[in-house]
Tab-separated table of C-alpha atoms in Angstrom:
chain	number	residue	atom	x	y	z
A	1	MET	CA	44.695	49.076	-58.642
A	2	PRO	CA	41.202	47.117	-57.916
A	3	ARG	CA	38.456	49.327	-57.259
A	4	THR	CA	37.647	46.913	-54.080
A	5	THR	CA	40.756	46.947	-52.727
A	6	VAL	CA	41.722	50.480	-52.665
A	7	CYS	CA	42.226	51.036	-49.058
A	8	ARG	CA	42.011	47.769	-46.229
A	9	TRP	CA	42.100	46.622	-42.511
A	10	LEU	CA	44.397	43.194	-43.298
A	11	PRO	CA	47.917	43.402	-44.864
A	12	GLU	CA	47.588	41.434	-47.847
A	13	ASP	CA	50.587	39.189	-47.372
A	14	PRO	CA	48.369	36.623	-44.717
A	15	ALA	CA	51.749	35.117	-43.326
A	16	VAL	CA	51.805	38.727	-41.581
A	17	VAL	CA	47.984	37.847	-39.728
A	18	ASP	CA	48.941	34.244	-39.689
A	19	ALA	CA	51.856	35.772	-37.111
A	20	TYR	CA	49.074	37.737	-35.257
A	21	VAL	CA	47.105	34.716	-34.303
A	22	HIS	CA	49.979	32.603	-33.565
A	23	ASP	CA	51.217	35.214	-31.200
A	24	LEU	CA	47.923	35.106	-29.796
A	25	LEU	CA	46.929	31.305	-29.246
A	26	TYR	CA	50.158	31.475	-27.024
A	27	THR	CA	49.061	33.752	-24.955
A	28	SER	CA	44.970	32.832	-25.085
A	29	ARG	CA	45.674	29.267	-24.079
A	30	LEU	CA	48.346	29.313	-21.604
A	31	VAL	CA	45.737	31.959	-19.261
A	32	HIS	CA	43.425	29.359	-20.011
A	33	GLY	CA	45.408	26.318	-18.954
A	34	ILE	CA	45.704	24.961	-22.100
A	35	HIS	CA	49.503	24.320	-23.503
A	36	PRO	CA	49.486	25.899	-26.203
A	37	ASP	CA	51.305	23.589	-29.030
A	38	THR	CA	49.939	20.376	-27.607
A	39	CYS	CA	46.542	21.765	-27.146
A	40	GLU	CA	46.859	19.693	-23.666
A	41	GLN	CA	44.648	21.244	-20.732
A	42	PHE	CA	47.290	21.207	-18.075
A	43	ALA	CA	45.661	23.087	-15.410
A	44	GLU	CA	42.166	24.391	-13.972
A	45	VAL	CA	39.597	27.455	-13.716
A	46	GLY	CA	40.991	29.447	-10.498
A	47	GLN	CA	44.920	27.421	-10.524
A	48	ASN	CA	47.440	29.226	-10.044
A	49	LEU	CA	49.034	29.993	-13.411
A	50	GLU	CA	52.681	30.048	-12.372
A	51	GLU	CA	53.133	26.865	-10.347
A	52	ALA	CA	51.163	24.900	-13.160
A	53	VAL	CA	53.240	26.281	-16.040
A	54	GLY	CA	56.654	25.063	-14.264
A	55	GLN	CA	55.188	21.745	-14.196
A	56	ILE	CA	54.712	21.074	-17.987
A	57	ASP	CA	57.204	21.634	-20.802
A	58	VAL	CA	56.689	24.892	-22.654
A	59	ASP	CA	58.865	27.772	-22.547
A	60	PHE	CA	56.853	30.513	-20.358
A	61	ASP	CA	56.965	34.286	-20.699
A	62	LEU	CA	55.061	36.241	-18.402
A	63	SER	CA	55.394	39.291	-20.080
A	64	ARG	CA	53.277	37.619	-22.666
A	65	ILE	CA	50.609	37.438	-21.010
A	66	GLN	CA	50.741	39.539	-17.919
A	67	HIS	CA	48.010	42.728	-20.353
A	68	CYS	CA	45.155	39.836	-19.106
A	69	TYR	CA	45.398	40.759	-15.796
A	70	HIS	CA	44.029	43.479	-13.642
A	71	PHE	CA	44.440	43.583	-9.536
A	72	ALA	CA	43.166	46.269	-7.556
A	73	LEU	CA	45.366	48.298	-4.991
A	74	ASP	CA	44.810	45.825	-2.049
A	75	GLU	CA	44.608	42.734	-4.052
A	76	GLN	CA	47.699	39.960	-4.352
A	77	PRO	CA	48.642	39.382	-7.992
A	78	ILE	CA	48.778	36.043	-8.445
A	79	ILE	CA	48.368	34.592	-11.680
A	80	ARG	CA	45.377	32.617	-11.952
A	81	VAL	CA	43.945	30.136	-15.068
A	82	LEU	CA	41.237	32.419	-16.218
A	83	ALA	CA	37.645	31.554	-16.735
A	84	LEU	CA	35.268	32.213	-19.837
A	85	HIS	CA	33.635	36.329	-19.314
A	86	PRO	CA	30.064	35.645	-19.085
A	87	ILE	CA	29.016	36.439	-22.027
A	88	VAL	CA	31.910	34.227	-23.916
A	89	GLU	CA	30.754	31.671	-21.937
A	90	GLU	CA	27.233	32.714	-23.110
A	91	PHE	CA	28.605	32.243	-26.227
A	92	LYS	CA	29.449	29.038	-26.366
A	93	ARG	CA	27.057	27.414	-25.012
A	94	PHE	CA	25.013	28.855	-28.049
A	95	ILE	CA	26.722	27.277	-30.716
A	96	GLU	CA	26.373	24.215	-28.817
A	97	THR	CA	22.759	24.452	-28.570
A	98	GLU	CA	21.744	25.814	-31.790
A	99	GLY	CA	22.391	23.193	-34.674
A	100	VAL	CA	23.077	25.078	-37.570
A	101	VAL	CA	25.277	27.268	-35.578
A	102	TYR	CA	26.950	24.690	-34.336
A	103	ALA	CA	27.554	22.962	-37.867
A	104	ALA	CA	28.584	26.519	-39.310
A	105	PHE	CA	30.986	26.964	-36.685
A	106	ASN	CA	32.443	23.572	-36.784
A	107	LYS	CA	32.850	23.047	-40.919
A	108	MET	CA	34.369	26.490	-41.112
A	109	PHE	CA	36.948	25.316	-39.753
A	110	THR	CA	37.791	22.838	-42.178
A	111	GLU	CA	36.259	24.713	-45.486
A	112	ALA	CA	39.485	27.614	-44.234
A	113	PRO	CA	42.779	27.066	-45.974
A	114	PRO	CA	45.131	26.283	-43.278
A	115	PRO	CA	48.534	29.155	-42.649
A	116	THR	CA	51.113	29.045	-45.092
A	117	ASP	CA	54.025	27.975	-42.840
A	118	PRO	CA	52.525	24.742	-41.376
A	119	SER	CA	54.487	25.379	-38.113
A	120	GLN	CA	52.156	28.353	-36.615
A	121	ARG	CA	49.441	27.816	-34.235
A	122	ARG	CA	45.975	27.989	-35.890
A	123	ILE	CA	42.144	27.822	-34.561
A	124	ARG	CA	41.365	24.743	-34.270
A	125	ASN	CA	37.207	24.928	-33.043
A	126	TYR	CA	35.001	27.104	-31.419
A	127	VAL	CA	36.216	26.722	-27.954
A	128	ASP	CA	39.791	27.990	-29.476
A	129	LEU	CA	38.141	30.798	-31.025
A	130	MET	CA	35.892	31.535	-28.016
A	131	GLN	CA	39.166	32.023	-25.984
A	132	ALA	CA	40.766	33.698	-28.117
A	133	ILE	CA	38.095	36.292	-28.426
A	134	ASN	CA	38.090	36.098	-24.404
A	135	THR	CA	41.573	37.228	-24.182
A	136	ASN	CA	40.975	40.272	-26.181
A	137	LEU	CA	38.503	41.845	-23.510
A	138	ALA	CA	40.481	43.614	-21.383
A	139	THR	CA	43.242	43.890	-23.988
A	140	ALA	CA	43.590	47.527	-25.932
A	141	PRO	CA	45.364	46.929	-29.415
A	142	THR	CA	49.079	48.342	-29.125
A	143	TYR	CA	50.706	50.386	-31.863
A	144	ARG	CA	52.825	47.772	-34.425
A	145	LEU	CA	55.170	49.025	-37.132
A	146	GLY	CA	54.725	48.220	-40.782
A	147	PRO	CA	51.502	45.489	-41.679
A	148	SER	CA	51.087	44.248	-38.598
A	149	ALA	CA	49.909	47.363	-37.389
A	150	MET	CA	46.552	46.872	-39.581
A	151	VAL	CA	45.654	42.943	-37.105
A	152	ALA	CA	46.497	44.729	-34.164
A	153	GLY	CA	43.975	47.610	-35.526
A	154	VAL	CA	40.916	45.116	-35.699
A	155	PRO	CA	42.322	42.458	-33.209
A	156	TYR	CA	39.026	40.427	-33.484
A	157	TYR	CA	38.766	40.475	-37.433
A	158	GLY	CA	42.076	39.537	-37.295
A	159	ILE	CA	41.238	36.620	-35.294
A	160	ILE	CA	37.798	35.867	-37.697
A	161	ALA	CA	39.439	37.177	-40.941
A	162	ARG	CA	40.648	33.354	-42.223
A	163	PHE	CA	36.613	31.409	-41.218
A	164	CYS	CA	35.407	34.747	-43.499
A	165	ASN	CA	35.333	34.337	-46.744
A	166	THR	CA	34.165	30.643	-46.516
A	167	HIS	CA	30.355	29.016	-47.031
A	168	ALA	CA	29.962	27.793	-43.401
A	169	GLY	CA	31.464	30.972	-42.540
A	170	TYR	CA	29.227	33.287	-44.203
A	171	GLU	CA	25.735	31.154	-42.824
A	172	ALA	CA	27.674	30.866	-39.138
A	173	PHE	CA	28.209	35.232	-39.384
A	174	THR	CA	25.687	36.060	-40.763
A	175	HIS	CA	22.906	34.151	-38.540
A	176	PRO	CA	21.454	37.065	-36.516
A	177	GLY	CA	22.138	34.709	-32.696
A	178	VAL	CA	25.365	35.080	-33.996
A	179	ASN	CA	25.451	38.965	-34.273
A	180	GLN	CA	23.525	39.490	-30.958
A	181	ARG	CA	26.383	37.924	-29.382
A	182	PHE	CA	29.641	39.481	-31.176
A	183	TYR	CA	27.378	42.710	-29.696
A	184	ASN	CA	27.151	41.838	-26.505
A	185	VAL	CA	31.194	40.481	-26.814
A	186	PHE	CA	32.039	44.544	-28.558
A	187	THR	CA	29.904	46.009	-25.887
A	188	ALA	CA	32.141	44.347	-23.016
A	189	TRP	CA	35.235	44.865	-24.985
A	190	HIS	CA	34.339	48.823	-25.803
A	191	SER	CA	33.577	49.332	-21.584
A	192	TYR	CA	37.088	47.802	-21.064
A	193	LEU	CA	38.207	50.670	-23.804
A	194	THR	CA	36.640	53.617	-21.824
A	195	SER	CA	37.782	51.981	-18.747
A	196	ALA	CA	41.272	53.755	-16.866
A	197	ASN	CA	42.711	50.254	-17.517
A	198	SER	CA	43.242	50.470	-21.397
A	199	ALA	CA	45.377	53.369	-20.906
A	200	ASN	CA	48.095	50.830	-19.957
A	201	VAL	CA	49.232	51.141	-23.437
A	202	ILE	CA	48.963	54.716	-23.681
A	203	HIS	CA	52.940	54.819	-22.410
A	204	ASN	CA	56.320	55.851	-24.915
A	205	ARG	CA	58.313	52.173	-24.918
A	206	GLU	CA	58.188	49.579	-27.432
A	207	GLY	CA	54.308	49.247	-28.131
A	208	GLY	CA	53.392	52.273	-26.690
A	209	TRP	CA	51.285	54.871	-28.954
A	210	LEU	CA	53.235	57.545	-27.330
A	211	SER	CA	56.634	56.249	-28.501
A	212	THR	CA	57.928	58.190	-31.153
A	213	VAL	CA	57.188	56.102	-33.797
A	214	ALA	CA	53.490	55.605	-33.161
A	215	LEU	CA	53.450	59.347	-32.444
A	216	ASN	CA	54.893	60.193	-36.197
A	217	ALA	CA	52.597	57.803	-36.906
A	218	MET	CA	49.513	59.344	-36.402
A	219	VAL	CA	50.820	63.308	-37.522
A	220	THR	CA	51.518	61.700	-40.866
A	221	SER	CA	47.984	60.437	-41.327
A	222	ALA	CA	47.330	63.404	-40.202
A	223	GLY	CA	48.897	64.809	-43.340
A	224	GLY	CA	51.797	66.434	-41.604
A	225	ASP	CA	55.410	65.578	-41.124
A	226	PRO	CA	57.256	64.370	-38.131
A	227	GLN	CA	59.998	66.077	-39.286
A	228	GLN	CA	58.894	69.820	-39.012
A	229	GLN	CA	55.814	68.827	-36.591
A	230	ASN	CA	54.940	66.564	-33.779
A	231	PHE	CA	51.751	64.793	-31.924
A	232	GLU	CA	50.817	68.437	-30.247
A	233	ASN	CA	50.988	70.599	-33.018
A	234	PHE	CA	48.409	68.479	-34.808
A	235	TYR	CA	45.681	66.900	-31.685
A	236	ILE	CA	44.930	68.375	-28.580
A	237	CYS	CA	46.930	67.078	-26.274
A	238	ASN	CA	48.836	67.739	-22.237
A	239	PRO	CA	52.342	66.223	-23.147
A	240	ASN	CA	52.912	67.148	-19.632
A	241	ALA	CA	50.849	64.896	-17.991
A	242	ALA	CA	50.239	60.911	-17.766
A	243	HIS	CA	49.329	59.220	-21.029
A	244	TYR	CA	49.490	62.518	-22.417
A	245	GLY	CA	46.206	63.637	-20.413
A	246	PHE	CA	44.321	60.340	-22.299
A	247	ASN	CA	42.698	58.509	-19.814
A	248	SER	CA	41.678	55.767	-21.236
A	249	TYR	CA	42.765	54.135	-24.636
A	250	ASP	CA	39.640	55.091	-25.879
A	251	GLU	CA	39.874	59.083	-25.627
A	252	LEU	CA	43.395	58.504	-27.754
A	253	PHE	CA	41.316	57.190	-30.658
A	254	VAL	CA	38.901	59.967	-30.838
A	255	ARG	CA	41.589	62.214	-30.000
A	256	GLU	CA	40.490	65.936	-31.744
A	257	LEU	CA	42.081	68.071	-33.667
A	258	HIS	CA	43.438	71.566	-33.600
A	259	PRO	CA	40.578	74.036	-35.131
A	260	ARG	CA	42.781	74.806	-37.732
A	261	HIS	CA	44.070	71.466	-38.833
A	262	ARG	CA	40.082	70.565	-39.159
A	263	ALA	CA	38.653	74.175	-40.459
A	264	PRO	CA	36.516	73.553	-43.550
A	265	THR	CA	37.693	75.433	-47.011
A	266	ASP	CA	35.687	77.648	-47.964
A	267	PRO	CA	33.302	77.657	-45.724
A	268	ASP	CA	30.777	79.660	-47.011
A	269	ASN	CA	30.699	77.904	-50.956
A	270	PRO	CA	27.804	75.601	-51.304
A	271	LEU	CA	28.987	74.673	-54.393
A	272	ILE	CA	31.887	72.092	-52.952
A	273	ILE	CA	31.701	69.351	-50.806
A	274	ASN	CA	34.002	69.384	-47.685
A	275	SER	CA	35.386	66.093	-46.267
A	276	ALA	CA	33.352	64.659	-43.997
A	277	CYS	CA	35.788	62.452	-42.429
A	278	SER	CA	40.463	61.807	-42.659
A	279	SER	CA	40.240	59.033	-45.177
A	280	THR	CA	41.102	57.215	-48.056
A	281	VAL	CA	38.351	57.606	-51.086
A	282	HIS	CA	37.303	53.820	-52.061
A	283	ASP	CA	34.555	55.120	-54.825
A	284	LEU	CA	32.171	57.681	-56.268
A	285	TYR	CA	29.189	55.732	-58.077
A	286	TYR	CA	26.714	57.515	-59.960
A	287	ASN	CA	23.131	56.525	-60.310
A	288	LEU	CA	22.081	54.906	-57.381
A	289	LYS	CA	19.435	52.178	-57.956
A	290	ARG	CA	16.121	51.872	-55.046
A	291	THR	CA	17.490	47.932	-54.076
A	292	ASP	CA	20.066	46.088	-56.047
A	293	GLU	CA	22.137	42.756	-55.765
A	294	PHE	CA	24.386	44.159	-53.168
A	295	TRP	CA	25.387	40.578	-52.249
A	296	ILE	CA	27.236	39.886	-55.867
A	297	LYS	CA	31.023	40.874	-56.019
A	298	ASN	CA	31.445	44.607	-57.509
A	299	THR	CA	28.176	45.490	-57.826
A	300	PRO	CA	25.715	48.340	-57.693
A	301	TYR	CA	25.380	49.808	-54.016
A	302	SER	CA	21.401	49.428	-52.688
A	303	LEU	CA	19.949	52.395	-51.034
A	304	SER	CA	17.103	50.904	-49.201
A	305	HIS	CA	19.227	48.359	-47.685
A	306	ILE	CA	21.855	50.925	-46.668
A	307	LEU	CA	19.133	53.536	-45.502
A	308	ALA	CA	17.231	50.673	-43.467
A	309	GLU	CA	14.363	51.323	-45.658
A	310	ASP	CA	14.145	55.064	-45.060
A	311	GLU	CA	10.798	56.694	-45.740
A	312	LEU	CA	12.972	59.768	-47.155
A	313	THR	CA	14.961	56.803	-49.151
A	314	HIS	CA	13.035	57.431	-52.711
A	315	ASN	CA	14.797	61.219	-52.607
A	316	PHE	CA	18.493	59.434	-53.793
A	317	VAL	CA	16.605	56.911	-56.587
A	318	GLY	CA	19.204	58.047	-58.884
A	319	GLY	CA	21.730	60.309	-57.148
A	320	THR	CA	25.388	59.500	-56.568
A	321	LEU	CA	26.918	58.111	-53.491
A	322	PHE	CA	30.700	58.895	-52.529
A	323	GLN	CA	33.006	56.432	-50.211
A	324	ALA	CA	35.693	56.643	-48.568
A	325	MET	CA	37.281	54.224	-45.388
A	326	LEU	CA	39.519	55.335	-42.323
A	327	GLY	CA	42.528	53.642	-41.318
A	328	SER	CA	43.128	52.900	-37.435
A	329	LEU	CA	45.373	56.179	-37.369
A	330	ASP	CA	43.196	58.391	-38.787
A	331	TYR	CA	40.554	60.924	-36.958
A	332	HIS	CA	37.389	59.799	-35.953
A	333	ARG	CA	34.935	62.690	-35.415
A	334	TRP	CA	33.016	62.539	-38.293
A	335	ARG	CA	32.401	67.232	-39.532
A	336	SER	CA	29.928	68.514	-41.544
A	337	PRO	CA	30.624	68.453	-45.413
A	338	VAL	CA	27.979	71.097	-46.098
A	339	LYS	CA	26.396	74.430	-44.091
A	340	GLY	CA	22.690	73.239	-43.642
A	341	THR	CA	20.107	71.692	-41.226
A	342	VAL	CA	19.608	68.218	-39.967
A	343	GLU	CA	16.775	67.015	-40.908
A	344	LYS	CA	16.291	63.318	-39.584
A	345	ILE	CA	18.887	61.260	-38.027
A	346	ARG	CA	19.009	57.552	-37.219
A	347	LEU	CA	20.776	54.767	-35.829
A	348	ILE	CA	21.301	51.441	-37.265
A	349	SER	CA	22.830	49.036	-34.649
A	350	GLY	CA	22.398	46.608	-32.466
A	351	ALA	CA	21.197	48.467	-29.443
A	352	THR	CA	18.111	49.453	-31.599
A	353	PRO	CA	15.731	47.022	-31.502
A	354	ARG	CA	13.041	48.278	-34.217
A	355	ASN	CA	16.057	48.869	-37.245
A	356	PRO	CA	17.634	45.770	-38.621
A	357	GLN	CA	20.101	44.002	-36.540
A	358	PRO	CA	23.335	44.182	-37.797
A	359	THR	CA	26.043	42.308	-39.821
A	360	TYR	CA	29.749	41.900	-38.513
A	361	TYR	CA	31.681	39.867	-40.443
A	362	ALA	CA	30.028	38.676	-43.088
A	363	ALA	CA	31.057	39.730	-47.170
A	364	CYS	CA	30.843	38.742	-50.586
A	365	LEU	CA	32.580	35.276	-50.602
A	366	ASP	CA	35.143	35.255	-53.436
A	367	ASN	CA	38.014	32.650	-54.738
A	368	ASN	CA	40.443	34.562	-53.050
A	369	GLN	CA	42.162	32.646	-50.346
A	370	SER	CA	45.408	34.087	-50.484
A	371	ASP	CA	44.009	37.328	-49.259
A	372	LEU	CA	42.003	37.096	-45.730
A	373	ASP	CA	41.074	41.390	-46.289
A	374	VAL	CA	37.700	39.348	-47.699
A	375	VAL	CA	35.593	42.347	-45.787
A	376	SER	CA	37.710	45.307	-47.759
A	377	ARG	CA	36.838	43.734	-51.065
A	378	SER	CA	33.066	43.892	-49.846
A	379	GLN	CA	32.945	47.448	-49.496
A	380	ASP	CA	29.561	48.095	-50.978
A	381	PHE	CA	27.942	44.929	-49.985
A	382	VAL	CA	28.901	46.358	-46.135
A	383	THR	CA	27.108	49.552	-46.252
A	384	ALA	CA	23.849	47.179	-47.106
A	385	ILE	CA	24.088	45.049	-43.789
A	386	SER	CA	26.552	47.097	-40.848
A	387	THR	CA	26.052	49.181	-38.400
A	388	ARG	CA	25.228	52.442	-39.559
A	389	ALA	CA	24.689	55.399	-38.478
A	390	LEU	CA	22.286	57.933	-40.560
A	391	ILE	CA	22.381	61.870	-40.640
A	392	PHE	CA	19.952	63.515	-43.329
A	393	ILE	CA	20.537	67.004	-43.675
A	394	ARG	CA	18.940	69.997	-45.871
A	395	ALA	CA	22.043	71.434	-47.208
A	396	GLU	CA	21.854	75.279	-48.703
A	397	GLY	CA	22.492	76.343	-52.291
A	398	PRO	CA	22.127	73.148	-54.928
A	399	VAL	CA	22.673	70.273	-52.982
A	400	GLY	CA	18.982	70.234	-51.283
A	401	LEU	CA	18.718	67.149	-49.017
A	402	MET	CA	21.954	64.718	-48.555
A	403	CYS	CA	22.688	62.220	-46.413
A	404	PHE	CA	25.981	61.035	-44.241
A	405	VAL	CA	26.336	57.230	-43.684
A	406	GLY	CA	28.790	56.473	-40.812
A	407	VAL	CA	29.493	52.611	-41.337
A	408	GLY	CA	30.610	50.814	-38.335
A	409	LEU	CA	32.411	47.165	-39.143
A	410	GLY	CA	33.501	44.432	-37.245
A	411	GLU	CA	34.227	45.207	-33.922
A	412	VAL	CA	34.611	49.000	-34.704
A	413	SER	CA	31.202	49.311	-34.904
A	414	THR	CA	30.359	52.121	-32.563
A	415	CYS	CA	28.903	55.276	-34.310
A	416	ASN	CA	28.289	58.056	-31.820
A	417	ILE	CA	25.291	60.500	-33.428
A	418	VAL	CA	25.997	64.679	-31.324
A	419	VAL	CA	23.618	66.184	-33.370
A	420	THR	CA	20.210	66.715	-33.034
A	421	GLN	CA	17.030	66.419	-35.419
A	422	GLY	CA	16.541	70.529	-36.686
A	423	GLN	CA	20.239	71.303	-35.766
A	424	THR	CA	21.774	74.104	-38.092
A	425	LEU	CA	24.822	73.123	-38.975
A	426	ARG	CA	27.741	75.052	-40.220
A	427	LYS	CA	30.793	73.530	-42.453
A	428	GLY	CA	33.071	71.578	-40.317
A	429	ASP	CA	30.326	71.334	-37.002
A	430	GLU	CA	30.817	67.929	-35.473
A	431	LEU	CA	28.000	65.338	-36.439
A	432	GLY	CA	29.676	62.520	-34.116
A	433	GLN	CA	32.392	60.057	-34.323
A	434	PHE	CA	33.306	56.012	-34.812
A	435	HIS	CA	35.098	54.336	-31.802
A	436	PHE	CA	37.702	52.379	-31.309
A	437	GLY	CA	39.093	51.153	-34.941
A	438	GLY	CA	38.729	51.745	-38.423
A	439	SER	CA	35.433	52.090	-40.464
A	440	THR	CA	33.998	53.522	-43.884
A	441	HIS	CA	31.518	56.656	-44.621
A	442	CYS	CA	29.255	57.656	-47.303
A	443	LEU	CA	27.710	61.115	-48.549
A	444	ILE	CA	24.683	60.540	-50.574
A	445	PHE	CA	23.527	62.855	-52.932
A	446	ARG	CA	19.859	63.532	-54.621
A	447	PRO	CA	19.595	62.881	-58.650
A	448	GLY	CA	19.525	66.332	-60.749
A	449	LEU	CA	23.009	67.242	-59.368
A	450	THR	CA	26.568	67.087	-61.342
A	451	VAL	CA	28.663	65.861	-58.755
A	452	THR	CA	32.147	65.917	-59.601
A	453	PRO	CA	35.826	65.132	-58.257
A	454	ALA	CA	37.528	68.369	-57.025
A	455	ASP	CA	41.179	68.757	-58.398
A	456	GLU	CA	43.359	66.648	-56.444
A	457	GLN	CA	46.596	68.140	-57.768
A	458	GLY	CA	46.445	65.777	-60.767
A	459	ARG	CA	45.460	62.754	-58.745
A	460	GLU	CA	42.668	60.480	-59.261
A	461	LEU	CA	39.896	60.743	-56.258
A	462	VAL	CA	39.758	57.394	-56.058
A	463	GLY	CA	42.403	56.220	-54.019
A	464	SER	CA	43.422	59.274	-52.753
A	465	LYS	CA	43.554	60.202	-48.841
A	466	VAL	CA	42.028	63.162	-48.047
A	467	GLN	CA	41.755	64.995	-44.751
A	468	VAL	CA	38.973	66.363	-43.175
A	469	GLY	CA	37.666	70.000	-44.388
A	470	LYS	CA	39.244	69.746	-47.136
A	471	THR	CA	37.434	70.368	-50.818
A	472	ILE	CA	36.463	66.455	-52.660
A	473	LEU	CA	33.628	67.612	-54.866
A	474	THR	CA	31.877	70.313	-56.161
A	475	VAL	CA	27.931	70.312	-56.833
A	476	ALA	CA	25.750	71.800	-60.038
A	477	ALA	CA	21.997	71.791	-60.455
A	478	GLN	CA	21.719	70.290	-63.279
A	479	ASN	CA	19.083	72.058	-66.209
């Protein structure tokens, strides 16, 4: 398997992504008063949508749009044509008033290849795109079977992926103003995902996170056997409470494992490194350079960019980097891979103006138009441009100074650090969490240290799924 496709966020078959977009556009166009197929406007903002739909030729399915509406207990539940959220409306105005951005957001729709099935609905222009983004603002991911589950876990990337591998898309998605507005959109979406309304997807019916297939999938992802173990054996929850005791989608997403399922192996052994996350190993890279051409496909990592020119960067030049990716079903808390002391923490995000503005959907362009998941093919690249949590740890034994890097990607870009400078760590202590979706993380080690993959029962470490707390690397000081 090629190094850059060990793990992925979107299915390899573009038809699955196209089907997701096709279905989303039925909803997003209807709720904004647009015919889903002819794209003609049939109703104005605020009009009764059910009455207006009765006057046009469209197969209207109320169940496909109800999730876009939330009513107070004393509010009459009338389905009306939606206006753009103020944040999305401002994003749209920004596109229209910034010449370079406007050109890029128009050209990328002509540069992107069409869906494999010409009968599928596709996003036609930036107005269509803004309406799709607006629709997802009040929608939590649902559980889906098979490859479509991957798209459901990263719904905004599913919308945008077709345009990421175009020159105009790269120009649009690297523009600081565009990324600031994506940050605003995701902040609004994250607010919804932490609200009680988002718990409407935590149920045991089809598509719900408490359905048997969803619970079994989460057990399997945690390393269990659904035939022998159930969800509550692995995760702390209350099966007798509404939504298993999870008050929002985000609470379910950052669910906590029982201690026995995250306990570190050999907790006092300074010669082994434990897995900080449940994840699939992407790479183990040696002889890191301070700066490198990270924007070229399959290039080395660039330390100064990953660490945002931090004053501690020089300590890792010539060292080793381990990277692994998390899927949407994985355990999303980070736990210390070593015993030691927190030397420094730093968050690189849209909420930290003194740090570089992260980039959400840029990737290394290539000629592969048959696989839409270009961001997953750009793992080394995204470590240098995305939201990042840097936790420098002074570890015991030969490890010395190391760095945990949590990398938030796209809409799943929230990194929450829970440790403080000077805090003493045991192996397995919580460092923080990813929120809202799958991400990636790195462990960076100093030079003068031999870092070797641990025995994965005869399997190559790269490409292997590793559970949090398990032994992944051995270390020894070089003579």
